[in-house]
mmCIF file of C-alpha atoms (C1' of nucleotides) in Angstrom:
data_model
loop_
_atom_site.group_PDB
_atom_site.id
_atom_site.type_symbol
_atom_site.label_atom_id
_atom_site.label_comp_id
_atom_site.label_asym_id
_atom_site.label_seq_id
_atom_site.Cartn_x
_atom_site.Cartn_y
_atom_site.Cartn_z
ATOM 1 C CA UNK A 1 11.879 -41.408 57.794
ATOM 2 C CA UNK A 2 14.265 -38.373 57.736
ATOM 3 C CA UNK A 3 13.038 -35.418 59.869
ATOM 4 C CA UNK A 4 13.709 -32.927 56.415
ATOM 5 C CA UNK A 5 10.493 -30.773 57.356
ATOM 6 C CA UNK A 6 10.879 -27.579 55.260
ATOM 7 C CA UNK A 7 10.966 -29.005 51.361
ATOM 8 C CA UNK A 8 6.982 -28.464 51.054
ATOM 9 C CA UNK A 9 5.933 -25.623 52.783
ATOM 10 C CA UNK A 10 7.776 -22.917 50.007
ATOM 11 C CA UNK A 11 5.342 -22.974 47.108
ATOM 12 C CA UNK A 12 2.401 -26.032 47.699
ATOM 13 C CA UNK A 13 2.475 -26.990 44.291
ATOM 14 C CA UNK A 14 2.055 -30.954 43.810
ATOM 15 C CA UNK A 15 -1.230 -32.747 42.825
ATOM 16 C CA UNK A 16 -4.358 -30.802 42.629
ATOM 17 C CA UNK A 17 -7.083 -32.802 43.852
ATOM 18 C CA UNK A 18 -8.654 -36.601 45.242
ATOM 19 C CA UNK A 19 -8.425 -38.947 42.221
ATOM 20 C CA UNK A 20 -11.622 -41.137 41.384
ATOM 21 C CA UNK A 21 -10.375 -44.772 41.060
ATOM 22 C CA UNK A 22 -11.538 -44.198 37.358
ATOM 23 C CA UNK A 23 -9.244 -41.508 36.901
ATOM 24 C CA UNK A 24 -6.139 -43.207 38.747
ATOM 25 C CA UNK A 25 -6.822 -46.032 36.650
ATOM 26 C CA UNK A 26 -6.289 -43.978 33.401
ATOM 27 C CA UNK A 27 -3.624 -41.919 34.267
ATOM 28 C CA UNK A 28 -1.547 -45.087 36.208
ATOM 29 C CA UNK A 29 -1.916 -47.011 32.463
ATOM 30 C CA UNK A 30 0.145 -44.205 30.858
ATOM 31 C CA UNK A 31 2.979 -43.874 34.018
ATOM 32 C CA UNK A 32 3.235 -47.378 33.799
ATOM 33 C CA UNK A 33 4.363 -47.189 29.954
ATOM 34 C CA UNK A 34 6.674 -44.410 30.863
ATOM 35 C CA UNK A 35 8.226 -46.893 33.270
ATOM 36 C CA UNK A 36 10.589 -48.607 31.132
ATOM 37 C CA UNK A 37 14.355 -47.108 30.514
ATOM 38 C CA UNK A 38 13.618 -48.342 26.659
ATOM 39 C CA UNK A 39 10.577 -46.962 26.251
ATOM 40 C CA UNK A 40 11.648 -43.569 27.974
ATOM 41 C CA UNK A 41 14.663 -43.617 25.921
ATOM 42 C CA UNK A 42 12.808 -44.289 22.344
ATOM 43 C CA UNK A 43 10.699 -41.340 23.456
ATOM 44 C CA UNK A 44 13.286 -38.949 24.139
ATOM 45 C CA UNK A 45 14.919 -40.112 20.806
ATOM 46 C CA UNK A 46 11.885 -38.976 18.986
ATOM 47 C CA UNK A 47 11.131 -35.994 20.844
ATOM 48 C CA UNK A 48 14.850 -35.073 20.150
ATOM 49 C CA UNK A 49 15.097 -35.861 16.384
ATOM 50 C CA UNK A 50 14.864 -32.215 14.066
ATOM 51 C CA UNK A 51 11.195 -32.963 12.741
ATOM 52 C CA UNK A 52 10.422 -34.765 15.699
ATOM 53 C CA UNK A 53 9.724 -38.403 13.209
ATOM 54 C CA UNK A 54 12.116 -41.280 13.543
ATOM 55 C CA UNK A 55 11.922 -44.496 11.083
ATOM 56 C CA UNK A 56 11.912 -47.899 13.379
ATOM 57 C CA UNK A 57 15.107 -48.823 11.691
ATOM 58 C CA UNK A 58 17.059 -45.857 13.582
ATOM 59 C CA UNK A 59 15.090 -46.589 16.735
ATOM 60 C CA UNK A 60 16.238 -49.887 16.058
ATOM 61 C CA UNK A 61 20.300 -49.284 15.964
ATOM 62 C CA UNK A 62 19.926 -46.864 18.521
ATOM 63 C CA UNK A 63 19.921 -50.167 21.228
ATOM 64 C CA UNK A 64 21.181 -53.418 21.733
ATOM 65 C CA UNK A 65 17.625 -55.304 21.425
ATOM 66 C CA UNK A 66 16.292 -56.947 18.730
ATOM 67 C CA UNK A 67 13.371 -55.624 16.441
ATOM 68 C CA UNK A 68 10.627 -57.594 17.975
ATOM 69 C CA UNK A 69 11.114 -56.197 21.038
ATOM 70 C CA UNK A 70 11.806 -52.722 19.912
ATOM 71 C CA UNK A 71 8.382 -53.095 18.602
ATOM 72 C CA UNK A 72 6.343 -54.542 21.491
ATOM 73 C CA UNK A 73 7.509 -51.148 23.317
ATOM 74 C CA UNK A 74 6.599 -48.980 20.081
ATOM 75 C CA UNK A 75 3.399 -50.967 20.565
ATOM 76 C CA UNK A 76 3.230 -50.077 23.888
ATOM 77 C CA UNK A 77 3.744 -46.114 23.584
ATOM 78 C CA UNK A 78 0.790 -46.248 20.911
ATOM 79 C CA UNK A 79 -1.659 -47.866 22.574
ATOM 80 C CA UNK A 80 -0.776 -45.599 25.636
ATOM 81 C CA UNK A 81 -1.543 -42.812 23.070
ATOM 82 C CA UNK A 82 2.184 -41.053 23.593
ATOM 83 C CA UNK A 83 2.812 -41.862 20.149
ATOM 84 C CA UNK A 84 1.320 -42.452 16.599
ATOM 85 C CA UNK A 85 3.142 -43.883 12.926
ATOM 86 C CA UNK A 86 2.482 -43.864 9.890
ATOM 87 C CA UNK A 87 3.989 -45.991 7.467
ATOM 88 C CA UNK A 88 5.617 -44.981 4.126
ATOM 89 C CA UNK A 89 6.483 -46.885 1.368
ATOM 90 C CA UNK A 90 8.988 -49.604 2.965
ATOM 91 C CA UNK A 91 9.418 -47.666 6.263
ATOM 92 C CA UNK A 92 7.284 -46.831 9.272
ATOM 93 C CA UNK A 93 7.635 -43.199 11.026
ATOM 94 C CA UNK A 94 6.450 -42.430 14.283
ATOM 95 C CA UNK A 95 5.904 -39.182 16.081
ATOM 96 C CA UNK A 96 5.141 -37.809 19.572
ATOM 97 C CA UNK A 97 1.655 -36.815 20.908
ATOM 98 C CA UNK A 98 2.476 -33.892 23.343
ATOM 99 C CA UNK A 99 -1.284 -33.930 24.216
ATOM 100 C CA UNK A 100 -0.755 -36.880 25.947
ATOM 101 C CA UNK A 101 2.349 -35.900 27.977
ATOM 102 C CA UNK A 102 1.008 -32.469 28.470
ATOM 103 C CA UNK A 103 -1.428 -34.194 30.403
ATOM 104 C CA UNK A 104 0.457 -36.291 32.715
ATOM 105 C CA UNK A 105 2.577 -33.294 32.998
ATOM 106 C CA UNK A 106 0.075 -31.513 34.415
ATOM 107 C CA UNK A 107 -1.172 -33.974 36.505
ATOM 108 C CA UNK A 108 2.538 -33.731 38.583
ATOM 109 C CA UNK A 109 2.335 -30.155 38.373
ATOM 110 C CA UNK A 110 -0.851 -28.244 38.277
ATOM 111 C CA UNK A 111 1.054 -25.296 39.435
ATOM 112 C CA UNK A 112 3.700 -25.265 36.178
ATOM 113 C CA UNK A 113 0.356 -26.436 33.694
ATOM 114 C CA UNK A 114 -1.212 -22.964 34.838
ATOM 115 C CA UNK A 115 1.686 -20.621 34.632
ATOM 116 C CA UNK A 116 2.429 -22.050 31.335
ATOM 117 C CA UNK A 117 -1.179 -21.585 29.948
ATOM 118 C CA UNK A 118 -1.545 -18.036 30.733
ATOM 119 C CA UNK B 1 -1.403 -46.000 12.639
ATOM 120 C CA UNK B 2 -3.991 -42.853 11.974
ATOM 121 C CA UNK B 3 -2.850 -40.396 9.336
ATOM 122 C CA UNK B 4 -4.026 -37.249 11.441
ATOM 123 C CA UNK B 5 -0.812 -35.357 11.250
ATOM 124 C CA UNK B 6 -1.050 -31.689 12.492
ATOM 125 C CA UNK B 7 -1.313 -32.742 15.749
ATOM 126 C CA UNK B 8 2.670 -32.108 16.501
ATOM 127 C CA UNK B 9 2.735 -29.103 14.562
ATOM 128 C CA UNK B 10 1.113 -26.572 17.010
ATOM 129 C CA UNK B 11 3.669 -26.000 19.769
ATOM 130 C CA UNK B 12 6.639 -28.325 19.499
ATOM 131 C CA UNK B 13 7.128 -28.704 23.367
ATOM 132 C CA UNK B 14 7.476 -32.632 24.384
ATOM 133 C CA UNK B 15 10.650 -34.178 25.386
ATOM 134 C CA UNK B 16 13.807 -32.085 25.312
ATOM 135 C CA UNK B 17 16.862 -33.602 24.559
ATOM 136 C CA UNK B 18 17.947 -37.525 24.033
ATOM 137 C CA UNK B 19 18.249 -39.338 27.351
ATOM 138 C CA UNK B 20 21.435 -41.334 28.523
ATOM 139 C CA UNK B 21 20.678 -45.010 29.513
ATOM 140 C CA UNK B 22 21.591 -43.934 33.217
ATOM 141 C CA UNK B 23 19.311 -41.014 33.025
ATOM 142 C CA UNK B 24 16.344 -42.954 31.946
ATOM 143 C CA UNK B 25 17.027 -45.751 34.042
ATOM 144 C CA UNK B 26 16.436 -42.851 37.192
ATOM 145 C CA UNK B 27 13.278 -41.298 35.347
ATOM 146 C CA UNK B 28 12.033 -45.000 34.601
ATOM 147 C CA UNK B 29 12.085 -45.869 37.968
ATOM 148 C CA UNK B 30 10.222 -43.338 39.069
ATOM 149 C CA UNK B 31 7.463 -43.364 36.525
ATOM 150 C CA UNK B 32 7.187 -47.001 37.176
ATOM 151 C CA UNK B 33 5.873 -46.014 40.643
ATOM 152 C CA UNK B 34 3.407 -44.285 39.640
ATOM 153 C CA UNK B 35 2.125 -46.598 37.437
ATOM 154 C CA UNK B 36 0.103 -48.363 40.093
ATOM 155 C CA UNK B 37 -4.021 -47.112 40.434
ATOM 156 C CA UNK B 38 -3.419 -47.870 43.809
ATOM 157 C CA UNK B 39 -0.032 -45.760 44.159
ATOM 158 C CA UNK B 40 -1.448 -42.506 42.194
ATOM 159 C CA UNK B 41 -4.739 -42.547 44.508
ATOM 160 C CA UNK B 42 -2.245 -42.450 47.484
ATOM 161 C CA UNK B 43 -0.081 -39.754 46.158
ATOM 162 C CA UNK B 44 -3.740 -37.475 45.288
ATOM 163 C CA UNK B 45 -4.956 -38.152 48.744
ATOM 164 C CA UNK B 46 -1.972 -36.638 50.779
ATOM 165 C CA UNK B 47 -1.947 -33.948 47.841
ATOM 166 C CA UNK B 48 -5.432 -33.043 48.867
ATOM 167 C CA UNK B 49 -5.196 -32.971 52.107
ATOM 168 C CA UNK B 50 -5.067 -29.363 53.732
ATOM 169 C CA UNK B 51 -1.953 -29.511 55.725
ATOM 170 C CA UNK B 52 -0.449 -31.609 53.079
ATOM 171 C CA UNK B 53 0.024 -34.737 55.789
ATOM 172 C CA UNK B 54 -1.842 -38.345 55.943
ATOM 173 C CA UNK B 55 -1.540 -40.382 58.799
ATOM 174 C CA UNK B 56 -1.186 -44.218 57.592
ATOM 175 C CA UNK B 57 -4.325 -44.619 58.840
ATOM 176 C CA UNK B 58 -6.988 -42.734 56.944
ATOM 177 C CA UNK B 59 -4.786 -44.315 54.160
ATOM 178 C CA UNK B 60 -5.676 -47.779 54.821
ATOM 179 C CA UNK B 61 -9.437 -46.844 55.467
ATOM 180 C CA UNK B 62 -9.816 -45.117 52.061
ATOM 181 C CA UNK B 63 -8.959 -48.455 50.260
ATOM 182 C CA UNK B 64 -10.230 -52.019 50.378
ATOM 183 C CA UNK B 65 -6.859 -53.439 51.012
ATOM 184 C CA UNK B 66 -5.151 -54.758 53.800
ATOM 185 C CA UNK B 67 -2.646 -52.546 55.977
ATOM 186 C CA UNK B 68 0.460 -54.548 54.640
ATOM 187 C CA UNK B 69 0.003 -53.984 51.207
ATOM 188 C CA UNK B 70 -0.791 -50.273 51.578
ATOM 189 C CA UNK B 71 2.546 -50.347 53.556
ATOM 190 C CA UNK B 72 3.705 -51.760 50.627
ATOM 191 C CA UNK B 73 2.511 -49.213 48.247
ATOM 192 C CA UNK B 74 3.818 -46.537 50.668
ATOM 193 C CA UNK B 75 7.437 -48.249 50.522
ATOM 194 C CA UNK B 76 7.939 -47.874 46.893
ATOM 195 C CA UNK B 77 6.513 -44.363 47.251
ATOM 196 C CA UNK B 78 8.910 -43.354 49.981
ATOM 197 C CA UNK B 79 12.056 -45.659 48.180
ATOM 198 C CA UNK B 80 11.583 -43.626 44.901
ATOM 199 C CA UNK B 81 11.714 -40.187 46.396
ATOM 200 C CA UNK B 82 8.079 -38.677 45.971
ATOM 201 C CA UNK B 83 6.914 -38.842 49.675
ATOM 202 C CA UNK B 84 8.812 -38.846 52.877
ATOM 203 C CA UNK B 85 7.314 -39.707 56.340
ATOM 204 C CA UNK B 86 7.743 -39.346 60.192
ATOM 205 C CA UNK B 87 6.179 -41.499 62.822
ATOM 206 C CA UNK B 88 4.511 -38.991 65.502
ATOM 207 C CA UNK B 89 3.835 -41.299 69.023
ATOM 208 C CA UNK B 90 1.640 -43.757 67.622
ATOM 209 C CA UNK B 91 0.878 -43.039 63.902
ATOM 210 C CA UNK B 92 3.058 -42.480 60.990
ATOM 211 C CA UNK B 93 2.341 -38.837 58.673
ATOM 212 C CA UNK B 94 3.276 -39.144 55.184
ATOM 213 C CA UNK B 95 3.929 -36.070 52.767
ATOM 214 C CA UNK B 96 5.005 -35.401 49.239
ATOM 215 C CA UNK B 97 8.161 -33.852 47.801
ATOM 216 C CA UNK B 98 7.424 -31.599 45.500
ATOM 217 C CA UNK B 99 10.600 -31.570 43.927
ATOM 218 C CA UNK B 100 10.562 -35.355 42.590
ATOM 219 C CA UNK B 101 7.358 -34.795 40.816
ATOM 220 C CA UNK B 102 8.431 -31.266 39.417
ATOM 221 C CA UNK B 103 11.521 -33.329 37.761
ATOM 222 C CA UNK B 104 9.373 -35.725 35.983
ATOM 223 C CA UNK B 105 6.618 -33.095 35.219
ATOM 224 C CA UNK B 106 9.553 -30.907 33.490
ATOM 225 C CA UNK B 107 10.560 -34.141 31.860
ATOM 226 C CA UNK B 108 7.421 -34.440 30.163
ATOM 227 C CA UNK B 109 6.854 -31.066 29.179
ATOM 228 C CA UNK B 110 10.089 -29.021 29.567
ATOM 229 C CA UNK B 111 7.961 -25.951 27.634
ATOM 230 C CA UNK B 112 5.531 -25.903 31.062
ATOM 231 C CA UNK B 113 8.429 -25.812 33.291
ATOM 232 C CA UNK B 114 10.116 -23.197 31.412
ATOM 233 C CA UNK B 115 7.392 -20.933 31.559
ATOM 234 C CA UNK B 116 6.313 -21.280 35.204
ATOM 235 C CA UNK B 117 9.908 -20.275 36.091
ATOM 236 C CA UNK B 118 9.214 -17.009 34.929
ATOM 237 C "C1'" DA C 1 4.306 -55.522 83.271
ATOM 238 C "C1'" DC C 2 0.843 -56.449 80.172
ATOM 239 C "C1'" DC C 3 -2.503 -55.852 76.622
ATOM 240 C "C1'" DT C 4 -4.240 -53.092 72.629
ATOM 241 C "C1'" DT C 5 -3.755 -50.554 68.498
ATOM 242 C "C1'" DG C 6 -0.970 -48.803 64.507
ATOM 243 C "C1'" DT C 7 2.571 -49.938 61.323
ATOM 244 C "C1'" DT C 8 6.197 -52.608 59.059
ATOM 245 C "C1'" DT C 9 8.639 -56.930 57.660
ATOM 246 C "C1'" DA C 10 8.815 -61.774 55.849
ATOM 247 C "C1'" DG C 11 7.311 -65.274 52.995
ATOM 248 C "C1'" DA C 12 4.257 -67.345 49.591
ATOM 249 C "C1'" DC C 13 1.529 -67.393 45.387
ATOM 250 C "C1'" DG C 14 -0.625 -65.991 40.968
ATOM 251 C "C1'" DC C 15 -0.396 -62.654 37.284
ATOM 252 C "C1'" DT C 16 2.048 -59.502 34.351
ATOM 253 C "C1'" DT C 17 6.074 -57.863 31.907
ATOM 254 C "C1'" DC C 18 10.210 -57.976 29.022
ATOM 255 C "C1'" DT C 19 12.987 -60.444 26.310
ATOM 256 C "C1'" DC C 20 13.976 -63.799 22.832
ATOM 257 C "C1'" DT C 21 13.304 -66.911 18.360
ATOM 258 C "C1'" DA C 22 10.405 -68.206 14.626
ATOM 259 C "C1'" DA C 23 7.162 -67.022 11.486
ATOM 260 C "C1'" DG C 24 4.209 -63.798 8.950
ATOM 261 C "C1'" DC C 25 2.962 -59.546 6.276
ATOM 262 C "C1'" DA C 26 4.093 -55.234 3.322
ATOM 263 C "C1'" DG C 27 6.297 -53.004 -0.097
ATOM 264 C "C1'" DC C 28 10.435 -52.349 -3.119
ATOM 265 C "C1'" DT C 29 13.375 -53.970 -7.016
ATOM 266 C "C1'" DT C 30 14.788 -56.624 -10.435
ATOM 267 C "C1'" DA D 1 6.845 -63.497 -9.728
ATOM 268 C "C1'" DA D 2 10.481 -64.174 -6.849
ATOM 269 C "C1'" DG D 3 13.415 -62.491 -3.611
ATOM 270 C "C1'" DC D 4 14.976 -58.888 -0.372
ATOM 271 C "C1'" DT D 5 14.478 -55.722 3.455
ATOM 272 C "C1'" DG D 6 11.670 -53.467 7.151
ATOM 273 C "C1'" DC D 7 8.445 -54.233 10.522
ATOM 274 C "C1'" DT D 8 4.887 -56.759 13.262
ATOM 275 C "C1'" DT D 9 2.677 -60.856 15.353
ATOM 276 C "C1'" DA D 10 2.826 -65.295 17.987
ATOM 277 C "C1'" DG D 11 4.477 -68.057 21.465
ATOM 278 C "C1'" DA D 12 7.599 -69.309 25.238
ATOM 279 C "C1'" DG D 13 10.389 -68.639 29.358
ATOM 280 C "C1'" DA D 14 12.676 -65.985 33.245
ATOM 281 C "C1'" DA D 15 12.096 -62.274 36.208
ATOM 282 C "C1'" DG D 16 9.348 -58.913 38.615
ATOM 283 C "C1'" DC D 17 5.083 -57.085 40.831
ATOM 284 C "C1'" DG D 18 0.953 -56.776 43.858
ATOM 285 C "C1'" DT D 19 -1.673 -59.079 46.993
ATOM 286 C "C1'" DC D 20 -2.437 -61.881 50.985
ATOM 287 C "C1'" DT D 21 -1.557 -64.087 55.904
ATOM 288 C "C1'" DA D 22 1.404 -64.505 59.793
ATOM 289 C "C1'" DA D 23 4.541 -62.556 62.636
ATOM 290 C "C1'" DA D 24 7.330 -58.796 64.436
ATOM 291 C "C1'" DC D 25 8.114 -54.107 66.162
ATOM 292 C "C1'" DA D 26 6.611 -49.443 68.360
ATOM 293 C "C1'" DA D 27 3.975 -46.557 71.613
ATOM 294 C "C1'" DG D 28 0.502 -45.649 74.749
ATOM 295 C "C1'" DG D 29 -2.911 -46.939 78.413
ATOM 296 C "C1'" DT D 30 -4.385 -49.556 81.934
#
DNA sequence: ACCTTGTTTAGACGCTTCTCTAAGCAGCTT
DNA sequence: AAGCTGCTTAGAGAAGCGTCTAAACAAGGT
């Protein structure tokens, strides 16, 4: 309820257009696996590694949670499509999708998405 | 579990650098908000609107839920930063900060941000 | 003052989510 | 082939979320 008038009237930026239910549907299923401090922080641990592919087993020791539930969010983040693995030989490697996030990115900020594509 | 690699190889943009467990825990929260349909139709609407202001009002009628529960909606909205409202006489106008939703737009692609700040 | 309309708060209830332990599968290594 | 290690699946329980109805609060109009 603060009176702070000012903050959106310097550049208009924000969300483009009317969502379809359809559409909010989508795009709320992928926020809503980005909502999780575990999941965010496996995500920036890939997206920070050199190579950008971390083995579970480093995911793993990177928090205090056991492997089944490291897992259920590595599920999570691939079925979401923000991430894909492969396995090889005893270990399993996954990567980022920046489709994915360049998507949702774009959805919060049209204005960014189209200075960044010219 | 797909083998199509060469996806990641194109651009590198993605995720920046590895989070702190406070840091996430912010982002988190705020991506958890918008992982409601009902929440991301909300935001869209007032993004849409010329003027950039909803009354509560043509809210409500745009969904097939009761007032409450779009006040509800509107709560967690206001609570996590990415609107702010102000009751005029008898209705309340809700708007969006821009800056919130530029934060977790560079989050997901930091590249985007980069190059609109050019 | 009172009633009417717009909005929020409180409380209840069913469904989903996150975590765990136990058990299973996959691929080395000996 | 038997056992070891890495990872996933299954199932259970506590906590959280989204919806509703009922009630309260806020402003304006008789």
């Amino acid at each position: 309820m603060s009176k702070q008038e000012g903050a959106r009237d310097c550049c208009e930026p924000t969300v483009s257009e009317a969502l379809t239910p359809d559409a909010a549907a989508g795009l709320a299923r992928s926020f809503k696996v980005l909502g999780d401090p575990v999941r965010l922080r496996i995500l920036s641990l890939i997206a920070a590694r050199k190579g950008g592919e971390v083995c579970v087993c480093d995911i793993t020791d990177a928090f205090d949670l056991t492997g089944p539930t490291i897992s259920y969010h590595l599920r999570q983040l691939r079925e979401a499509g923000l991430v894909d693995c492969e396995r090889r030989g005893t270990w399993v490697y996954y990567w980022i999708i920046p489709a994915r996030l360049g998507l949702l990115s774009q959805f919060l900020n049209p204005a960014d998405a189209a200075a960044a594509s010219t």
